[in-house]
CSV table of C-alpha atoms in Angstrom, one decimal:
chain,number,residue,atom,x,y,z
A,1,UNK,CA,-128.7,-38.7,-43.8
A,2,UNK,CA,-132.1,-39.0,-42.2
A,3,UNK,CA,-132.5,-39.5,-38.5
A,4,UNK,CA,-133.5,-43.1,-38.9
A,5,UNK,CA,-130.5,-44.0,-41.0
A,6,UNK,CA,-128.2,-42.3,-38.6
A,7,UNK,CA,-129.5,-44.3,-35.8
A,8,UNK,CA,-129.1,-47.5,-37.8
A,9,UNK,CA,-125.5,-46.6,-38.5
A,10,UNK,CA,-124.8,-46.0,-34.8
A,11,UNK,CA,-126.4,-49.3,-33.9
A,12,UNK,CA,-124.3,-51.1,-36.5
A,13,UNK,CA,-121.2,-49.4,-35.1
A,14,UNK,CA,-122.1,-50.4,-31.6
A,15,UNK,CA,-122.6,-54.0,-32.6
A,16,UNK,CA,-119.3,-54.1,-34.5
A,17,UNK,CA,-117.6,-52.7,-31.4
A,18,UNK,CA,-119.2,-55.4,-29.2
A,19,UNK,CA,-118.1,-58.2,-31.5
A,20,UNK,CA,-114.6,-56.9,-31.7
A,21,UNK,CA,-114.4,-56.5,-27.9
A,22,UNK,CA,-114.0,-60.0,-26.3
A,23,UNK,CA,-111.2,-59.2,-23.9
A,24,UNK,CA,-108.0,-61.2,-24.4
A,25,UNK,CA,-107.5,-62.5,-20.9
A,26,UNK,CA,-104.2,-63.3,-19.3
A,27,UNK,CA,-105.5,-66.8,-18.8
A,28,UNK,CA,-104.6,-67.6,-22.3
A,29,UNK,CA,-101.0,-66.7,-21.9
A,30,UNK,CA,-98.6,-69.5,-22.8
A,31,UNK,CA,-95.7,-70.5,-20.7
A,32,UNK,CA,-92.7,-71.1,-22.8
A,33,UNK,CA,-89.4,-71.0,-20.9
A,34,UNK,CA,-86.3,-69.7,-22.7
A,35,UNK,CA,-88.3,-69.7,-26.0
A,36,UNK,CA,-88.0,-73.5,-26.1
A,37,UNK,CA,-89.6,-75.5,-23.4
A,38,UNK,CA,-93.3,-75.4,-23.8
A,39,UNK,CA,-95.3,-76.0,-20.7
A,40,UNK,CA,-98.8,-77.4,-20.3
A,41,UNK,CA,-100.5,-75.0,-17.9
A,42,UNK,CA,-104.0,-76.2,-18.4
A,43,UNK,CA,-105.2,-79.8,-18.7
A,44,UNK,CA,-108.3,-81.9,-18.2
A,45,UNK,CA,-108.5,-83.0,-14.6
A,46,UNK,CA,-107.4,-86.6,-13.8
A,47,UNK,CA,-110.3,-89.1,-13.5
A,48,UNK,CA,-109.9,-89.4,-9.7
A,49,UNK,CA,-110.8,-85.7,-9.1
A,50,UNK,CA,-114.6,-85.7,-8.7
A,51,UNK,CA,-115.1,-82.0,-8.3
A,52,UNK,CA,-113.1,-80.4,-11.0
A,53,UNK,CA,-112.9,-80.6,-14.8
A,54,UNK,CA,-109.9,-78.4,-15.6
A,55,UNK,CA,-106.6,-78.2,-13.8
A,56,UNK,CA,-104.5,-75.1,-14.1
A,57,UNK,CA,-100.9,-74.4,-13.1
A,58,UNK,CA,-100.3,-71.9,-10.4
A,59,UNK,CA,-98.5,-69.9,-13.0
A,60,UNK,CA,-101.8,-68.9,-14.7
A,61,UNK,CA,-103.0,-67.2,-11.6
A,62,UNK,CA,-100.0,-64.8,-11.3
A,63,UNK,CA,-99.5,-61.4,-12.6
A,64,UNK,CA,-97.8,-60.7,-16.0
A,65,UNK,CA,-94.6,-59.5,-14.3
A,66,UNK,CA,-94.3,-62.6,-12.1
A,67,UNK,CA,-95.1,-64.8,-15.1
A,68,UNK,CA,-92.4,-63.2,-17.1
A,69,UNK,CA,-89.8,-64.0,-14.4
A,70,UNK,CA,-90.3,-67.7,-15.0
A,71,UNK,CA,-90.2,-67.5,-18.8
A,72,UNK,CA,-86.4,-66.8,-18.9
A,73,UNK,CA,-83.9,-68.7,-16.8
A,74,UNK,CA,-81.8,-65.6,-16.5
A,75,UNK,CA,-84.6,-63.7,-14.9
A,76,UNK,CA,-85.7,-66.6,-12.7
A,77,UNK,CA,-84.3,-65.8,-9.2
A,78,UNK,CA,-84.3,-69.5,-8.3
A,79,UNK,CA,-81.4,-70.2,-10.7
A,80,UNK,CA,-78.5,-69.1,-8.5
A,81,UNK,CA,-79.6,-71.9,-6.1
A,82,UNK,CA,-79.5,-74.3,-9.0
A,83,UNK,CA,-76.0,-73.3,-9.7
A,84,UNK,CA,-75.1,-74.0,-6.1
A,85,UNK,CA,-76.7,-77.4,-6.3
A,86,UNK,CA,-74.7,-78.1,-9.5
A,87,UNK,CA,-71.5,-77.6,-7.4
A,88,UNK,CA,-72.9,-79.8,-4.7
A,89,UNK,CA,-73.7,-82.5,-7.3
A,90,UNK,CA,-70.0,-82.7,-8.2
A,91,UNK,CA,-68.7,-82.4,-4.6
A,92,UNK,CA,-67.4,-85.6,-3.0
A,93,UNK,CA,-68.8,-86.1,0.5
A,94,UNK,CA,-69.1,-88.9,3.0
A,95,UNK,CA,-67.1,-92.0,3.9
A,96,UNK,CA,-67.6,-93.7,0.5
A,97,UNK,CA,-65.8,-90.9,-1.2
A,98,UNK,CA,-68.5,-90.4,-3.7
A,99,UNK,CA,-70.4,-87.4,-5.2
A,100,UNK,CA,-73.8,-87.5,-6.9
A,101,UNK,CA,-71.8,-87.4,-10.2
A,102,UNK,CA,-69.9,-90.6,-9.3
A,103,UNK,CA,-72.9,-92.8,-10.0
A,104,UNK,CA,-75.3,-90.5,-11.8
A,105,UNK,CA,-72.8,-88.7,-14.1
A,106,UNK,CA,-74.5,-85.4,-15.2
A,107,UNK,CA,-77.7,-84.2,-13.7
A,108,UNK,CA,-79.3,-84.9,-17.2
A,109,UNK,CA,-79.6,-88.5,-16.0
A,110,UNK,CA,-82.3,-87.3,-13.7
A,111,UNK,CA,-84.6,-86.5,-16.6
A,112,UNK,CA,-88.1,-87.7,-15.8
A,113,UNK,CA,-87.5,-88.4,-12.2
A,114,UNK,CA,-89.4,-85.4,-10.7
A,115,UNK,CA,-92.4,-86.2,-12.8
A,116,UNK,CA,-93.1,-89.5,-11.1
A,117,UNK,CA,-92.3,-88.7,-7.5
A,118,UNK,CA,-93.5,-89.4,-4.8
A,119,UNK,CA,-93.4,-93.1,-5.7
A,120,UNK,CA,-93.2,-96.6,-4.1
A,121,UNK,CA,-89.8,-97.9,-3.2
A,122,UNK,CA,-90.0,-101.7,-3.3
A,123,UNK,CA,-86.8,-102.4,-1.3
A,124,UNK,CA,-87.8,-100.1,1.5
A,125,UNK,CA,-91.5,-100.9,1.4
A,126,UNK,CA,-92.5,-97.3,1.6
A,127,UNK,CA,-93.7,-94.3,-0.4
A,128,UNK,CA,-90.7,-92.0,-1.0
A,129,UNK,CA,-90.6,-88.4,-1.8
A,130,UNK,CA,-87.7,-87.0,-3.9
A,131,UNK,CA,-86.3,-85.6,-0.7
A,132,UNK,CA,-86.4,-89.0,1.1
A,133,UNK,CA,-84.7,-90.5,-2.0
A,134,UNK,CA,-81.9,-87.9,-2.0
A,135,UNK,CA,-81.3,-88.5,1.7
A,136,UNK,CA,-81.3,-92.2,1.3
A,137,UNK,CA,-78.7,-91.8,-1.5
A,138,UNK,CA,-76.6,-89.6,0.8
A,139,UNK,CA,-76.6,-92.0,3.8
A,140,UNK,CA,-76.7,-95.4,2.1
A,141,UNK,CA,-74.5,-94.8,-1.0
A,142,UNK,CA,-72.3,-91.9,0.0
A,143,UNK,CA,-72.0,-92.4,3.7
A,144,UNK,CA,-72.7,-88.7,4.1
A,145,UNK,CA,-74.8,-86.8,6.6
A,146,UNK,CA,-78.5,-86.5,5.9
A,147,UNK,CA,-79.6,-83.0,4.8
A,148,UNK,CA,-82.5,-81.6,6.8
A,149,UNK,CA,-85.8,-82.1,5.1
A,150,UNK,CA,-86.2,-78.5,3.9
A,151,UNK,CA,-82.6,-77.3,4.2
A,152,UNK,CA,-81.5,-74.9,1.5
A,153,UNK,CA,-79.1,-77.4,0.1
A,154,UNK,CA,-81.8,-80.0,-0.2
A,155,UNK,CA,-84.3,-77.7,-1.8
A,156,UNK,CA,-81.6,-76.5,-4.3
A,157,UNK,CA,-80.8,-80.1,-5.2
A,158,UNK,CA,-84.5,-80.8,-5.8
A,159,UNK,CA,-84.6,-77.8,-8.0
A,160,UNK,CA,-81.6,-79.0,-10.0
A,161,UNK,CA,-83.3,-82.4,-10.4
A,162,UNK,CA,-86.7,-81.0,-11.2
A,163,UNK,CA,-85.2,-78.8,-13.9
A,164,UNK,CA,-84.2,-81.9,-15.9
A,165,UNK,CA,-87.8,-82.8,-16.2
A,166,UNK,CA,-89.2,-79.4,-17.1
A,167,UNK,CA,-92.0,-79.6,-19.7
A,168,UNK,CA,-92.7,-83.3,-19.0
A,169,UNK,CA,-96.2,-84.0,-17.7
A,170,UNK,CA,-96.5,-85.0,-14.0
A,171,UNK,CA,-97.4,-88.6,-13.9
A,172,UNK,CA,-97.6,-89.9,-10.4
A,173,UNK,CA,-99.0,-93.5,-9.8
A,174,UNK,CA,-101.9,-93.7,-7.4
A,175,UNK,CA,-102.7,-97.4,-7.6
A,176,UNK,CA,-101.0,-100.6,-6.5
A,177,UNK,CA,-98.8,-100.4,-3.4
A,178,UNK,CA,-99.2,-96.6,-3.0
A,179,UNK,CA,-103.0,-96.7,-2.9
A,180,UNK,CA,-103.4,-96.8,0.9
A,181,UNK,CA,-101.0,-93.8,1.3
A,182,UNK,CA,-102.9,-92.0,-1.5
A,183,UNK,CA,-106.2,-92.6,0.3
A,184,UNK,CA,-104.7,-91.2,3.5
A,185,UNK,CA,-103.5,-88.1,1.6
A,186,UNK,CA,-107.0,-87.6,0.1
A,187,UNK,CA,-108.5,-87.9,3.5
A,188,UNK,CA,-106.1,-85.2,4.8
A,189,UNK,CA,-106.9,-83.0,1.8
A,190,UNK,CA,-110.6,-82.9,2.7
A,191,UNK,CA,-110.0,-82.7,6.5
A,192,UNK,CA,-110.7,-79.3,8.1
A,193,UNK,CA,-107.8,-78.1,10.3
A,194,UNK,CA,-107.3,-75.3,12.8
A,195,UNK,CA,-109.5,-72.7,14.4
A,196,UNK,CA,-110.6,-71.5,11.0
A,197,UNK,CA,-111.7,-75.0,10.2
A,198,UNK,CA,-110.4,-75.0,6.7
A,199,UNK,CA,-109.4,-77.9,4.5
A,200,UNK,CA,-107.2,-77.7,1.5
A,201,UNK,CA,-110.3,-78.1,-0.7
A,202,UNK,CA,-112.0,-75.1,0.9
A,203,UNK,CA,-109.5,-72.8,-0.7
A,204,UNK,CA,-107.9,-74.6,-3.6
A,205,UNK,CA,-111.0,-76.4,-4.9
A,206,UNK,CA,-114.0,-74.3,-3.9
A,207,UNK,CA,-112.4,-70.9,-4.2
A,208,UNK,CA,-109.5,-70.9,-6.6
A,209,UNK,CA,-109.0,-67.7,-8.6
A,210,UNK,CA,-110.9,-65.8,-5.8
A,211,UNK,CA,-108.9,-63.3,-3.8
A,212,UNK,CA,-107.2,-64.2,-0.5
A,213,UNK,CA,-106.2,-60.9,0.7
A,214,UNK,CA,-104.5,-59.3,-2.3
A,215,UNK,CA,-103.6,-62.6,-3.9
A,216,UNK,CA,-105.4,-65.0,-6.3
A,217,UNK,CA,-105.8,-68.4,-4.9
A,218,UNK,CA,-104.3,-71.1,-7.1
A,219,UNK,CA,-105.5,-74.7,-7.4
A,220,UNK,CA,-102.7,-75.7,-5.2
A,221,UNK,CA,-100.8,-78.0,-7.6
A,222,UNK,CA,-97.2,-78.8,-6.8
A,223,UNK,CA,-95.9,-79.2,-10.3
A,224,UNK,CA,-93.9,-76.0,-10.0
A,225,UNK,CA,-92.0,-77.0,-6.8
A,226,UNK,CA,-89.5,-76.1,-5.6
A,227,UNK,CA,-90.9,-72.6,-5.9
A,228,UNK,CA,-89.0,-69.4,-5.7
A,229,UNK,CA,-91.4,-67.1,-3.7
A,230,UNK,CA,-91.0,-63.4,-4.0
A,231,UNK,CA,-92.4,-63.2,-0.5
A,232,UNK,CA,-89.5,-64.9,1.2
A,233,UNK,CA,-86.9,-64.6,-1.6
A,234,UNK,CA,-85.8,-68.2,-1.5
A,235,UNK,CA,-86.7,-71.6,-2.9
A,236,UNK,CA,-89.5,-73.3,-1.0
A,237,UNK,CA,-90.1,-77.0,-0.6
A,238,UNK,CA,-93.5,-78.6,-0.8
A,239,UNK,CA,-93.7,-79.5,2.9
A,240,UNK,CA,-92.7,-76.0,3.8
A,241,UNK,CA,-95.7,-74.8,1.9
A,242,UNK,CA,-98.0,-77.4,3.4
A,243,UNK,CA,-96.9,-76.3,6.8
A,244,UNK,CA,-97.5,-72.7,6.0
A,245,UNK,CA,-101.0,-73.4,4.7
A,246,UNK,CA,-102.0,-75.4,7.8
A,247,UNK,CA,-100.5,-72.7,10.0
A,248,UNK,CA,-102.7,-70.2,8.3
A,249,UNK,CA,-105.7,-72.2,9.3
A,250,UNK,CA,-104.5,-71.5,12.9
A,251,UNK,CA,-103.9,-75.2,13.3
A,252,UNK,CA,-101.1,-77.3,14.8
A,253,UNK,CA,-99.2,-78.4,11.7
A,254,UNK,CA,-97.6,-81.7,11.0
A,255,UNK,CA,-93.9,-81.5,10.8
A,256,UNK,CA,-92.0,-81.5,7.5
A,257,UNK,CA,-91.1,-85.0,6.3
A,258,UNK,CA,-93.9,-86.6,8.5
A,259,UNK,CA,-95.8,-89.5,7.1
A,260,UNK,CA,-98.9,-87.3,6.9
A,261,UNK,CA,-97.2,-84.8,4.7
A,262,UNK,CA,-95.7,-87.5,2.5
A,263,UNK,CA,-99.2,-88.9,2.0
A,264,UNK,CA,-100.6,-85.4,1.3
A,265,UNK,CA,-97.7,-84.8,-1.1
A,266,UNK,CA,-98.6,-87.9,-3.0
A,267,UNK,CA,-102.2,-87.0,-3.2
A,268,UNK,CA,-101.7,-83.4,-4.2
A,269,UNK,CA,-99.1,-84.4,-6.8
A,270,UNK,CA,-101.6,-86.8,-8.4
A,271,UNK,CA,-104.1,-83.9,-8.7
A,272,UNK,CA,-101.6,-82.2,-11.0
A,273,UNK,CA,-101.1,-85.3,-13.2
A,274,UNK,CA,-101.0,-83.9,-16.8
A,275,UNK,CA,-99.5,-80.5,-16.0
A,276,UNK,CA,-95.9,-79.9,-16.8
A,277,UNK,CA,-93.1,-80.1,-14.3
A,278,UNK,CA,-92.1,-76.4,-13.9
A,279,UNK,CA,-89.6,-76.4,-11.0
A,280,UNK,CA,-88.0,-74.2,-10.1
A,281,UNK,CA,-91.0,-71.9,-10.7
A,282,UNK,CA,-91.6,-68.3,-9.6
A,283,UNK,CA,-94.7,-67.3,-7.5
A,284,UNK,CA,-95.5,-64.6,-5.1
B,1,UNK,CA,-64.4,-64.3,2.1
B,2,UNK,CA,-67.6,-64.8,0.1
B,3,UNK,CA,-68.2,-68.3,-1.2
B,4,UNK,CA,-70.3,-69.5,-4.1
B,5,UNK,CA,-69.7,-66.4,-6.1
B,6,UNK,CA,-70.7,-66.9,-9.7
B,7,UNK,CA,-71.1,-64.2,-12.4
B,8,UNK,CA,-73.8,-64.7,-15.0
B,9,UNK,CA,-74.2,-62.6,-18.1
B,10,UNK,CA,-76.8,-62.5,-20.8
B,11,UNK,CA,-75.7,-60.8,-24.0
B,12,UNK,CA,-76.7,-61.3,-27.6
B,13,UNK,CA,-74.4,-63.3,-29.8
B,14,UNK,CA,-74.9,-61.0,-32.8
B,15,UNK,CA,-76.0,-57.5,-33.4
B,16,UNK,CA,-76.3,-55.0,-36.3
B,17,UNK,CA,-73.6,-52.4,-36.5
B,18,UNK,CA,-74.6,-49.4,-34.4
B,19,UNK,CA,-77.5,-51.4,-32.7
B,20,UNK,CA,-78.3,-50.8,-29.1
B,21,UNK,CA,-78.3,-54.1,-27.3
B,22,UNK,CA,-79.6,-55.0,-23.8
B,23,UNK,CA,-77.1,-56.6,-21.5
B,24,UNK,CA,-78.1,-58.4,-18.3
B,25,UNK,CA,-75.7,-59.3,-15.6
B,26,UNK,CA,-76.1,-61.0,-12.2
B,27,UNK,CA,-73.5,-62.1,-9.7
B,28,UNK,CA,-74.4,-64.5,-6.9
B,29,UNK,CA,-73.0,-62.9,-3.8
B,30,UNK,CA,-74.2,-62.6,-0.2
B,31,UNK,CA,-73.5,-58.8,-0.1
B,32,UNK,CA,-73.0,-58.8,3.7
B,33,UNK,CA,-73.6,-55.2,4.7
B,34,UNK,CA,-71.3,-55.0,7.8
B,35,UNK,CA,-74.3,-53.7,9.8
B,36,UNK,CA,-75.6,-57.1,11.0
B,37,UNK,CA,-74.6,-59.0,14.2
B,38,UNK,CA,-74.4,-62.8,14.6
B,39,UNK,CA,-76.1,-64.7,17.4
B,40,UNK,CA,-73.4,-64.0,19.9
B,41,UNK,CA,-73.5,-60.2,19.2
B,42,UNK,CA,-70.4,-59.8,17.1
B,43,UNK,CA,-70.5,-57.7,14.0
B,44,UNK,CA,-70.4,-59.7,10.8
B,45,UNK,CA,-67.7,-58.1,8.7
B,46,UNK,CA,-68.7,-56.3,5.6
B,47,UNK,CA,-68.2,-58.4,2.4
B,48,UNK,CA,-69.7,-56.9,-0.7
B,49,UNK,CA,-69.0,-56.4,-4.4
B,50,UNK,CA,-67.9,-52.8,-4.4
B,51,UNK,CA,-67.4,-52.0,-8.1
B,52,UNK,CA,-68.8,-53.3,-11.3
B,53,UNK,CA,-67.5,-52.3,-14.8
B,54,UNK,CA,-68.2,-53.2,-18.4
B,55,UNK,CA,-65.8,-52.5,-21.2
B,56,UNK,CA,-66.3,-53.0,-25.0
B,57,UNK,CA,-63.0,-53.5,-26.9
B,58,UNK,CA,-61.2,-51.6,-24.1
B,59,UNK,CA,-63.6,-48.7,-24.1
B,60,UNK,CA,-65.6,-48.2,-20.9
B,61,UNK,CA,-69.3,-48.7,-21.1
B,62,UNK,CA,-70.4,-48.5,-17.5
B,63,UNK,CA,-68.6,-48.2,-14.1
B,64,UNK,CA,-70.7,-48.6,-11.0
B,65,UNK,CA,-69.8,-48.1,-7.4
B,66,UNK,CA,-71.9,-50.5,-5.2
B,67,UNK,CA,-72.8,-49.6,-1.6
B,68,UNK,CA,-73.6,-51.9,1.4
B,69,UNK,CA,-77.3,-51.3,1.1
B,70,UNK,CA,-77.5,-53.3,-2.1
B,71,UNK,CA,-79.2,-56.7,-1.8
B,72,UNK,CA,-77.9,-60.2,-2.3
B,73,UNK,CA,-77.1,-61.2,-5.9
B,74,UNK,CA,-76.8,-57.7,-7.5
B,75,UNK,CA,-78.4,-57.5,-10.9
B,76,UNK,CA,-77.6,-54.9,-13.6
B,77,UNK,CA,-79.4,-54.4,-16.8
B,78,UNK,CA,-78.2,-51.8,-19.3
B,79,UNK,CA,-78.2,-50.9,-22.9
B,80,UNK,CA,-75.0,-50.4,-25.0
B,81,UNK,CA,-74.4,-49.5,-28.6
B,82,UNK,CA,-72.3,-52.0,-30.6
B,83,UNK,CA,-70.3,-50.1,-33.2
B,84,UNK,CA,-68.3,-53.1,-34.4
B,85,UNK,CA,-67.7,-56.8,-33.7
B,86,UNK,CA,-65.9,-57.3,-30.4
B,87,UNK,CA,-65.9,-58.4,-26.8
B,88,UNK,CA,-67.8,-57.2,-23.8
B,89,UNK,CA,-65.7,-57.6,-20.7
B,90,UNK,CA,-67.5,-57.6,-17.4
B,91,UNK,CA,-65.6,-57.2,-14.1
B,92,UNK,CA,-66.8,-57.4,-10.5
B,93,UNK,CA,-64.5,-56.3,-7.6
B,94,UNK,CA,-65.0,-58.0,-4.3
B,95,UNK,CA,-64.1,-56.4,-0.9
B,96,UNK,CA,-61.8,-59.3,-0.3
B,97,UNK,CA,-59.7,-58.4,-3.3
B,98,UNK,CA,-61.1,-61.1,-5.6
B,99,UNK,CA,-61.9,-60.0,-9.1
B,100,UNK,CA,-64.5,-61.9,-11.1
B,101,UNK,CA,-64.6,-61.6,-14.9
B,102,UNK,CA,-66.7,-62.7,-17.8
B,103,UNK,CA,-66.3,-62.0,-21.5
B,104,UNK,CA,-69.0,-62.2,-24.2
B,105,UNK,CA,-68.3,-61.8,-27.9
B,106,UNK,CA,-70.6,-60.0,-30.2
B,107,UNK,CA,-70.5,-60.6,-33.9
B,108,UNK,CA,-71.9,-58.2,-36.5
B,109,UNK,CA,-74.8,-59.7,-38.3
């Protein structure tokens, strides 16, 4: 082989190597739970989001190991809480002598519920989160004590209800009677809070996928809530997370269950319209 | 007395004769170590799962002694050879004397 031919051969080999190389990124990993529920983890952004084209589930930002935990219900550490909620579902409480199961039968009847909350309640004339609805059911229909907004029992019950809608796309209404609340939520989303003067958008819109300490910032969707966080080894409610985020800006936070957080929850939920309901999901 | 204790097992329904299968078990349990104190300074009594065993058709597969430093909801994953069709019997022993059991049948495919 002459020198020229040899060089040619090497170049060809190098090109072949380059062509074969495109790295298979984790971003293309598919979330299929229990080998049966296929989740939408990437979708076109809803029309109302001006600054983004693609929305991605928080699951796509996590490491392989954390992702795997969510792909099998046996590995999912949020599931024992769901079992506990299942017991609560069948437990008679309150003066009316009713359990959840008395009216709603099995939790399967809650299919699709999580996907549309928060939503407008005509009778009460207010925007209701799933939490508010559960508590209303407890006080009005069961004559039982309210659960605290982010009490473990409450979050577990939300996980049980969310689970029935797993795989269904989030589809929260933003027009009609909820529009004013939605606008308020949007306003909050873009308001800078705290000494660090950070708005939700500064991290979750401008800097998603970048590192925040050792962690990749997600887009901040709440389709996976309640979330089992490896950090605090329990299920976490949406408002709990909102509060944590605002605290991290070194700001005074709103309290859980406050009208501000309800509005913010509605707006943030609507940003995830099109992604699958994943709760209870696993994040770090 | 621990409440809300629920054993969970994941085992294959079928296996080839002589195949090594993976078994996963988890029991929801507070695993109170006996080292902690409550808000008024009294020691919270120890309440843990202290022993876990797995038998296949009466033959012991694994026998574990659990100590107080083990966290909430103890999880075990191990591999066992399935020589013939039969039942895996899982047993957890609680400090309070309760015994929790689960049985999973494996058929030969």
